[in-house]
Short mmCIF file of C-alpha atoms in Angstrom, two decimals:
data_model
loop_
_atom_site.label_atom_id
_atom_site.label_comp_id
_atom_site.label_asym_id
_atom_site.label_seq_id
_atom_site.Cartn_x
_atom_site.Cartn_y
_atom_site.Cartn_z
CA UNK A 1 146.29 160.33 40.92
CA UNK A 2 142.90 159.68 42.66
CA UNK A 3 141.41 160.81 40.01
CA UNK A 4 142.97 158.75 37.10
CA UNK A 5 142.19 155.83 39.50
CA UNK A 6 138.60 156.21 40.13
CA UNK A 7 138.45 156.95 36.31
CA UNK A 8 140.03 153.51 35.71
CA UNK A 9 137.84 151.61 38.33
CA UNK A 10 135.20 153.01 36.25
CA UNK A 11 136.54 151.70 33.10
CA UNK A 12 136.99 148.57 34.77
CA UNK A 13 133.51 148.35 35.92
CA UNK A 14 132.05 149.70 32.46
CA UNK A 15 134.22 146.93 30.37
CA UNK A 16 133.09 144.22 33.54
CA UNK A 17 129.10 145.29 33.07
CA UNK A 18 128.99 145.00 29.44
CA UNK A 19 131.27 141.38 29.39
CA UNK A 20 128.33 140.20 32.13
CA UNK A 21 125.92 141.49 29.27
CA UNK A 22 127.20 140.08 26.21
CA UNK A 23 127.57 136.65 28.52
CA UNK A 24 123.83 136.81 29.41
CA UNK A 25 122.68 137.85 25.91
CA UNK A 26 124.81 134.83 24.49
CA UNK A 27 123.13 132.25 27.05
CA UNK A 28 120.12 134.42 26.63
CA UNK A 29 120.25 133.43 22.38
CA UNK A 30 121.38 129.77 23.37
CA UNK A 31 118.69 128.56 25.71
CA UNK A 32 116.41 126.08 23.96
CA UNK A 33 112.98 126.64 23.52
CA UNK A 34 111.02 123.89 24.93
CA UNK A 35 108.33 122.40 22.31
CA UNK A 36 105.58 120.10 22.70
CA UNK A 37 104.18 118.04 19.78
CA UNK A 38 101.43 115.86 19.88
CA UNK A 39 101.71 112.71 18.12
CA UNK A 40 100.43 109.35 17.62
CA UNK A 41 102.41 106.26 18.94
CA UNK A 42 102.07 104.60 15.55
CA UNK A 43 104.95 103.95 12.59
CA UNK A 44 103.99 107.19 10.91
CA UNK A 45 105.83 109.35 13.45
CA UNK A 46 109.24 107.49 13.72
CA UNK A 47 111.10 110.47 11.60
CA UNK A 48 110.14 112.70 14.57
CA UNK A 49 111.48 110.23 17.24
CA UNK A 50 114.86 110.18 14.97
CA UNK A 51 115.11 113.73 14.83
CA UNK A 52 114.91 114.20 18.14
CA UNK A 53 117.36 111.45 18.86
CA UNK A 54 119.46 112.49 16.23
CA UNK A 55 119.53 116.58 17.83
CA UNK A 56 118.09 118.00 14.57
CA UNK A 57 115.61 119.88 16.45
CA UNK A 58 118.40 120.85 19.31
CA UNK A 59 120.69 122.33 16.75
CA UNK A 60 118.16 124.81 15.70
CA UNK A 61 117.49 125.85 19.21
CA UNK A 62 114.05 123.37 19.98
CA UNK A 63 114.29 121.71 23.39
CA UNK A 64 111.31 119.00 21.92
CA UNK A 65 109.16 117.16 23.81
CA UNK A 66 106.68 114.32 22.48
CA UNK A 67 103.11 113.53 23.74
CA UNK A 68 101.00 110.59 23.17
CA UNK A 69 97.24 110.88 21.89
CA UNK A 70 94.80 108.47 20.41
CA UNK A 71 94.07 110.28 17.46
CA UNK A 72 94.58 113.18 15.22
CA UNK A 73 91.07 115.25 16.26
CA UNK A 74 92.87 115.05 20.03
CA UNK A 75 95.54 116.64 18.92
CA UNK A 76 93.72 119.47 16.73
CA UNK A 77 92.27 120.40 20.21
CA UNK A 78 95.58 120.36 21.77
CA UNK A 79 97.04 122.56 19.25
CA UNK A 80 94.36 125.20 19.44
CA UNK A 81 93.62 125.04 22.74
CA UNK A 82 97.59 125.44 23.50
CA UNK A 83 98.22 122.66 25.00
CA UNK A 84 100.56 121.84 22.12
CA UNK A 85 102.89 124.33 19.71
CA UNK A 86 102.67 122.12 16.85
CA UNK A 87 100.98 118.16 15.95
CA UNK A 88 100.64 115.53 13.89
CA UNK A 89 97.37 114.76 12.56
CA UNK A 90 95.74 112.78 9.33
CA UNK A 91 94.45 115.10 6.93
CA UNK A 92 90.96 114.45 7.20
CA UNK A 93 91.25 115.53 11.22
CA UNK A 94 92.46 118.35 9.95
CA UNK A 95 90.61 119.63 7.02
CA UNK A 96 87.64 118.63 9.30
CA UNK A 97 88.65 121.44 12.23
CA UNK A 98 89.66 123.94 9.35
CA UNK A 99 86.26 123.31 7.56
CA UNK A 100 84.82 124.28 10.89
CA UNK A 101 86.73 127.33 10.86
CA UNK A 102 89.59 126.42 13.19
CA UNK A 103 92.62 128.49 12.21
CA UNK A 104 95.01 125.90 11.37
CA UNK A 105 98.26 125.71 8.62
CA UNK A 106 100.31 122.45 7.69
CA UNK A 107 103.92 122.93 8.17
CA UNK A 108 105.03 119.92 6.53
CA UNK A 109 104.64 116.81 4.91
CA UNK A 110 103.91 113.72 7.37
CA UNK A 111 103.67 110.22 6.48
CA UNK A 112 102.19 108.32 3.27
CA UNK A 113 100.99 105.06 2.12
CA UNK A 114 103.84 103.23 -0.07
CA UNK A 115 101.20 102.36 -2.76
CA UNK A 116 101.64 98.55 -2.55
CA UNK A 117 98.49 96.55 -2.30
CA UNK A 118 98.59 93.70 -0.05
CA UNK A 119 101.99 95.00 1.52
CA UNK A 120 101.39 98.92 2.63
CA UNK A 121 101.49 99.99 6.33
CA UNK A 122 97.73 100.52 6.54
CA UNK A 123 95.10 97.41 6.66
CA UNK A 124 91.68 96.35 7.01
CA UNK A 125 92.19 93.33 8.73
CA UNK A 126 89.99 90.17 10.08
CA UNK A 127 91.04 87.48 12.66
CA UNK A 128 92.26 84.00 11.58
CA UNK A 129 88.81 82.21 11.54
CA UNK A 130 86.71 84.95 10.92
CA UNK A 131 84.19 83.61 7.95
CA UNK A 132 84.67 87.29 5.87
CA UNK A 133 87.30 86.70 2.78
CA UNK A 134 86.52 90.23 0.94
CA UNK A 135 85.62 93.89 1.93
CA UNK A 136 83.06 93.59 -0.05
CA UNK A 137 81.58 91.32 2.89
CA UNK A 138 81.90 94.32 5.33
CA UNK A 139 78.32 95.73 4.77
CA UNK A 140 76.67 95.44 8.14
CA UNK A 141 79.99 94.28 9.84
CA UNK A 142 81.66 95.90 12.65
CA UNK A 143 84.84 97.38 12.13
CA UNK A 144 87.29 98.83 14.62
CA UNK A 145 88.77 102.22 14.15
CA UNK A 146 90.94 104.85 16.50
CA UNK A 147 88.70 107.36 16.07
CA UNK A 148 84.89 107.82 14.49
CA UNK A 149 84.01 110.22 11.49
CA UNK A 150 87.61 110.19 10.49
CA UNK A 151 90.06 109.00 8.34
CA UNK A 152 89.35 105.34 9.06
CA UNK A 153 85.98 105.52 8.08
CA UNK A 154 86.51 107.41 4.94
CA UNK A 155 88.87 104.99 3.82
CA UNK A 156 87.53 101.70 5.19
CA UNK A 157 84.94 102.85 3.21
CA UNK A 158 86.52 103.38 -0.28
CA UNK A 159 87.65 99.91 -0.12
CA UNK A 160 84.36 98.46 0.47
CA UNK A 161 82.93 100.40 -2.68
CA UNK A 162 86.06 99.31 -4.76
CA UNK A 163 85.21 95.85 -4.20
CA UNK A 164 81.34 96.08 -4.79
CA UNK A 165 80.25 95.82 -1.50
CA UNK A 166 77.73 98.54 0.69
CA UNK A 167 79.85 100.88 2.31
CA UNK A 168 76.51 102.92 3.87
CA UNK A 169 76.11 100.72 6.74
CA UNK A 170 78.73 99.93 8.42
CA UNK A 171 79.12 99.68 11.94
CA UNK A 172 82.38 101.58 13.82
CA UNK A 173 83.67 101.18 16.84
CA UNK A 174 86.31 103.34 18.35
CA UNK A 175 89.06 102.17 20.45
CA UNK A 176 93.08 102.36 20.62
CA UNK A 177 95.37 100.72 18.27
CA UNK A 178 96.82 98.50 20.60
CA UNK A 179 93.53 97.31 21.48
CA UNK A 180 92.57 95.62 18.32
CA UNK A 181 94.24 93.01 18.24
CA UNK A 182 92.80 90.99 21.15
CA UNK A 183 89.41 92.64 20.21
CA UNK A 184 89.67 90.50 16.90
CA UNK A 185 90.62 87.44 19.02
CA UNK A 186 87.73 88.07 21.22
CA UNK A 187 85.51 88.32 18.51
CA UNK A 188 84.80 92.01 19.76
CA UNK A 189 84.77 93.36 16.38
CA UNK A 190 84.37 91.69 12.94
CA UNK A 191 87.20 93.51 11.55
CA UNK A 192 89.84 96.55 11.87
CA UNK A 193 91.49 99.20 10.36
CA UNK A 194 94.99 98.99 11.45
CA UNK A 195 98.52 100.86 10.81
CA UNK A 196 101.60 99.80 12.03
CA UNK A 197 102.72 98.31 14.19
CA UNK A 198 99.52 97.12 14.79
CA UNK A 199 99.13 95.69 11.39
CA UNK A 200 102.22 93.19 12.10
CA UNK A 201 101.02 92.41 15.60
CA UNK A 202 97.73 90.86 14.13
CA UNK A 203 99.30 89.06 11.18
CA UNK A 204 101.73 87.41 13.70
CA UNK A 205 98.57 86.48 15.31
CA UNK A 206 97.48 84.82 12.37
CA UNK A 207 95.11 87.33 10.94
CA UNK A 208 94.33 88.32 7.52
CA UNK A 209 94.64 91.41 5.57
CA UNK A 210 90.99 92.03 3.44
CA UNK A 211 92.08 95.24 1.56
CA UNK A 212 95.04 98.55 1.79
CA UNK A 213 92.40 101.02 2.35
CA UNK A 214 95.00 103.76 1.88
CA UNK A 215 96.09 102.48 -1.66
CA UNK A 216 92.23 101.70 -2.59
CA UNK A 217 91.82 105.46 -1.94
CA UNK A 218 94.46 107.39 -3.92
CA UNK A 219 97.91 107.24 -5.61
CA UNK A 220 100.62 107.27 -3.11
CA UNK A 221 98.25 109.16 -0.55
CA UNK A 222 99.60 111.69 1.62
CA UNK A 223 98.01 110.83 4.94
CA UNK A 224 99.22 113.07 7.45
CA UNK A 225 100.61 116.14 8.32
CA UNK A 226 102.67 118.57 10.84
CA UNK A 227 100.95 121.09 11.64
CA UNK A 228 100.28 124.30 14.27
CA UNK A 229 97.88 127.08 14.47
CA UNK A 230 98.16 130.71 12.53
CA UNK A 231 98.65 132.31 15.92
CA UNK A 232 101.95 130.59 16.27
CA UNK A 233 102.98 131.26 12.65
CA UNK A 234 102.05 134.77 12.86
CA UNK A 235 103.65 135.44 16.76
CA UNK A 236 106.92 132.59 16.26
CA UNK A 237 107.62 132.57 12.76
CA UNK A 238 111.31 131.69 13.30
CA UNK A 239 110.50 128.90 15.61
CA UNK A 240 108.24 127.57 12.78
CA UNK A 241 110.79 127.91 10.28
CA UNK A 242 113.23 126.01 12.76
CA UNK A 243 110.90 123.22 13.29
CA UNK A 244 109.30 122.86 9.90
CA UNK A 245 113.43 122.07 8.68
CA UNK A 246 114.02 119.90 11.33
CA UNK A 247 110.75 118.05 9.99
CA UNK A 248 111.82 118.00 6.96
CA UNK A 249 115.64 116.78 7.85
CA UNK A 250 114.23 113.84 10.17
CA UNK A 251 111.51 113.02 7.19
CA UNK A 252 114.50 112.26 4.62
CA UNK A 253 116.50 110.66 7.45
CA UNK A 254 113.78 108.13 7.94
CA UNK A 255 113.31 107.28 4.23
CA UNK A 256 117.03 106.05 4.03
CA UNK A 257 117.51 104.85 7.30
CA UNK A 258 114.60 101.85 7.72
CA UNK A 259 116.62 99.84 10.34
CA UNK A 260 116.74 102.74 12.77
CA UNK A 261 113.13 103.28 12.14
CA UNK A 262 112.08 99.96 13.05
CA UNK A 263 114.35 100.18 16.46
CA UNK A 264 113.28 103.66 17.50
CA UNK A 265 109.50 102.62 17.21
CA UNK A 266 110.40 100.39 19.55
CA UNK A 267 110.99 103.04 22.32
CA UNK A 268 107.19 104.60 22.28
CA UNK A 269 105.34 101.59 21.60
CA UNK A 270 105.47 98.18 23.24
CA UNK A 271 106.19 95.95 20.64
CA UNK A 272 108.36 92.42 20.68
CA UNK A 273 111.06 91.88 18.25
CA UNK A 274 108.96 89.79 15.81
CA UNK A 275 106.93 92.53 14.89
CA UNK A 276 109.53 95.22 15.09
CA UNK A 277 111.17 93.26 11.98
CA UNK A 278 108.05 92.47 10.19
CA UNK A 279 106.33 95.96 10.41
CA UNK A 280 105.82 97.35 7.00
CA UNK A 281 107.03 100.99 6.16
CA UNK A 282 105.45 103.93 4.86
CA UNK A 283 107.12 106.05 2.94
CA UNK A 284 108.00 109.81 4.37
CA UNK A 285 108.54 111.84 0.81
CA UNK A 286 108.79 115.90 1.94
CA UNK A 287 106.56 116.51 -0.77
CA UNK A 288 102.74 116.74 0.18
CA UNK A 289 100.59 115.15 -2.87
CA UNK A 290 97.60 117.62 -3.23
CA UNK A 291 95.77 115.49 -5.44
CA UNK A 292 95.88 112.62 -3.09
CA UNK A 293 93.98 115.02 -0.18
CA UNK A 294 92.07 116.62 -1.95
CA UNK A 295 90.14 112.67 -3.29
CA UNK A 296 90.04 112.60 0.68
CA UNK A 297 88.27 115.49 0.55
CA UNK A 298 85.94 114.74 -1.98
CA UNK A 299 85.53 111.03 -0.07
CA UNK A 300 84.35 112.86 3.56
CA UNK A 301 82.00 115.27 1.87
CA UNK A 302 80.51 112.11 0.15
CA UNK A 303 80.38 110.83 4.09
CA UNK A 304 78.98 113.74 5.40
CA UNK A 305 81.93 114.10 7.71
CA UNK A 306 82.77 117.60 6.56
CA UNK A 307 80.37 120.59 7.39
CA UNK A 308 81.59 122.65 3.98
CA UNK A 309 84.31 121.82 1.77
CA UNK A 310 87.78 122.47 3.43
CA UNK A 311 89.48 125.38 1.87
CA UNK A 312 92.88 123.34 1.05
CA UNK A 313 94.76 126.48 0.03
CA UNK A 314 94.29 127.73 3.73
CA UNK A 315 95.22 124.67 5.34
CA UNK A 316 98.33 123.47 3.21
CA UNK A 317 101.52 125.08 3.37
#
C-alpha cells in the first residue's frame, strides 16, 4: 500500500511539474516583444500610430513603442547603433547610409506623394508678404529644411530646375518642422520645405505654396520607407515578418480611413483643429515605386550627396 501511494504522489507530482511547464511555456510564447521604432512626428507616419492603436502589432506578438526624431539620418543611426529594432526614414537617408556601406534592408513601403500639384502633402512654401512668386526666384534664397544633404535639398532642388531657375546656390538651413512656421513670419528664412502638418499650419498663416517639390520630382514618388538592419533580419526573422504585416495592415488601414488619420496625428503632434481638418494626405500604397527612387537616386548623385551610387537591390525589399 505504501508503495502504490508513493508511486501515485509521484504521478501526481510528474502530471503537476509538466502542467507548471506547459503553463510557463504558454506565457513564455505569449509575452510581447517590446519594439522600438523611430519615427518622424509628421503626417507620413499616421498608419503606424493606427496600427498600434488599432493592436495590429499586439496581435502578432509586438509590444510597440514609438520615438520621436528630427529626421530620417537620426534614425539610420538609431537603427544601427541599436538604439532602435526598426525606423522610418526617406529614401534618400537611407540609400545615403547604405551607399556608405551601412547594412541596411527596407521592410516595407512608407509614405508617398499623392501626385497633385498645388494640393500634395509636401511644399515649398514662402510667407504672406514675402516678394518671391516662383521657385524659379529661389537662386540665392534661403530655404528651411529638417535636415541638410537630404531629401529636402534634392527635391527643393528639382523644382527650382523645373521652373528655370539656379538650383546650385541655394542656401539651407536646418531646423525642426514645427519651427518653420514662425521662422517664415520672422523673416528667418526666405522660404521652406514643409510636409504636413506643417504645410497647413503655414497656409492658415497666410502663406503661399511656390511649388510640390515631391510631384516636380517623380510620378507618384515613394518617399519613405520602414526599415531595420540585416543583423535583425538575419537573428529575428519572424519578428520581421510580424512587423513588416502589421506595416503593411496599418498602411491599407490608413488609405481608407482619412478621418482617423487626421485625429490620430493629433496625438504626437501639437496641432489645433483648423489644421487637423485642412492637412492634406499622402497616399500610403504597400507597393514601393522603384522607378520613383531610383530618379532620387540619380537627383543626389547629381548633388553630390551620395559617395557611390546606392546599390537599390540591397537596400529594397
Amino acid at each position: 500500500m505504501h508503495r502504490i501511494l508513493a508511486a501515485a504522489t509521484v504521478v501526481i507530482l510528474m502530471i503537476g511539474t509538466a502542467a507548471c511547464t506547459q503553463r510557463d511555456d504558454k506565457q513564455t510564447a505569449a509575452a510581447p516583444t517590446r519594439v522600438t521604432v523611430g519615427v518622424i512626428p509628421i503626417i507620413d507616419v499616421a498608419p503606424i500610430y493606427l496600427g498600434k492603436k488599432k493592436g495590429f502589432f499586439a496581435s502578432r506578438g509586438i509590444d510597440l513603442v514609438l520615438s520621436p526624431e528630427q529626421g530620417g539620418a537620426a534614425i539610420v543611426e538609431g537603427v544601427l547603433g541599436g538604439k532602435y529594432q526598426f525606423g522610418f526614414s526617406n529614401v534618400t537617408s537611407l540609400m545615403a547610409a547604405q551607399a556608405g556601406g551601412a547594412p541596411l534592408k527596407a521592410v516595407a513601403a512608407g509614405v508617398s506623394s499623392n501626385g497633385r500639384p498645388g494640393r500634395d502633402f509636401s511644399a515649398i512654401v514662402v510667407a504672406d508678404n514675402s516678394p518671391i512668386r516662383s521657385a524659379r526666384e529661389l537662386g540665392g534664397k534661403s530655404v528651411a529644411v529638417n535636415t541638410l544633404k537630404n531629401l529636402g535639398d534634392t527635391t527643393v532642388r528639382q523644382s527650382v530646375r523645373r521652373a528655370g531657375g539656379r538650383a546650385g546656390n541655394l542656401r539651407f538651413q536646418a531646423m525642426p518642422f514645427p519651427d518653420m512656421p514662425g521662422a517664415l513670419q520672422r523673416g528667418q528664412v526666405d522660404a521652406a520645405w514643409v510636409v504636413e502638418p506643417t504645410l497647413s499650419a503655414v497656409l492658415t498663416q497666410g502663406g503661399r505654396v511656390l511649388a510640390s517639390n515631391f510631384v516636380d520630382t517623380a510620378p507618384d514618388l515613394t518617399v519613405a520607407l520602414y526599415f531595420t538592419s540585416q543583423g535583425t533580419i538575419t537573428a529575428k526573422s519572424t519578428l520581421v515578418g510580424g512587423f513588416t504585416e502589421a506595416i503593411r495592415e496599418s498602411l491599407r488601414y490608413a488609405a481608407s480611413h482619412p478621418g482617423e488619420v487626421r485625429d490620430v496625428v493629433g496625438t504626437y503632434t501639437q496641432i489645433n483643429d483648423t489644421v487637423r481638418i485642412a492637412m492634406i494626405l499622402p497616399t500610403w500604397p504597400e507597393d514601393i515605386n522603384r522607378p520613383s527612387i531610383e530618379r532620387v537616386a540619380a537627383l543626389g548623385q547629381m548633388d553630390g550627396i551620395f559617395t557611390k551610387p546606392p546599390a537599390l537591390d540591397q537596400l529594397l525589399p
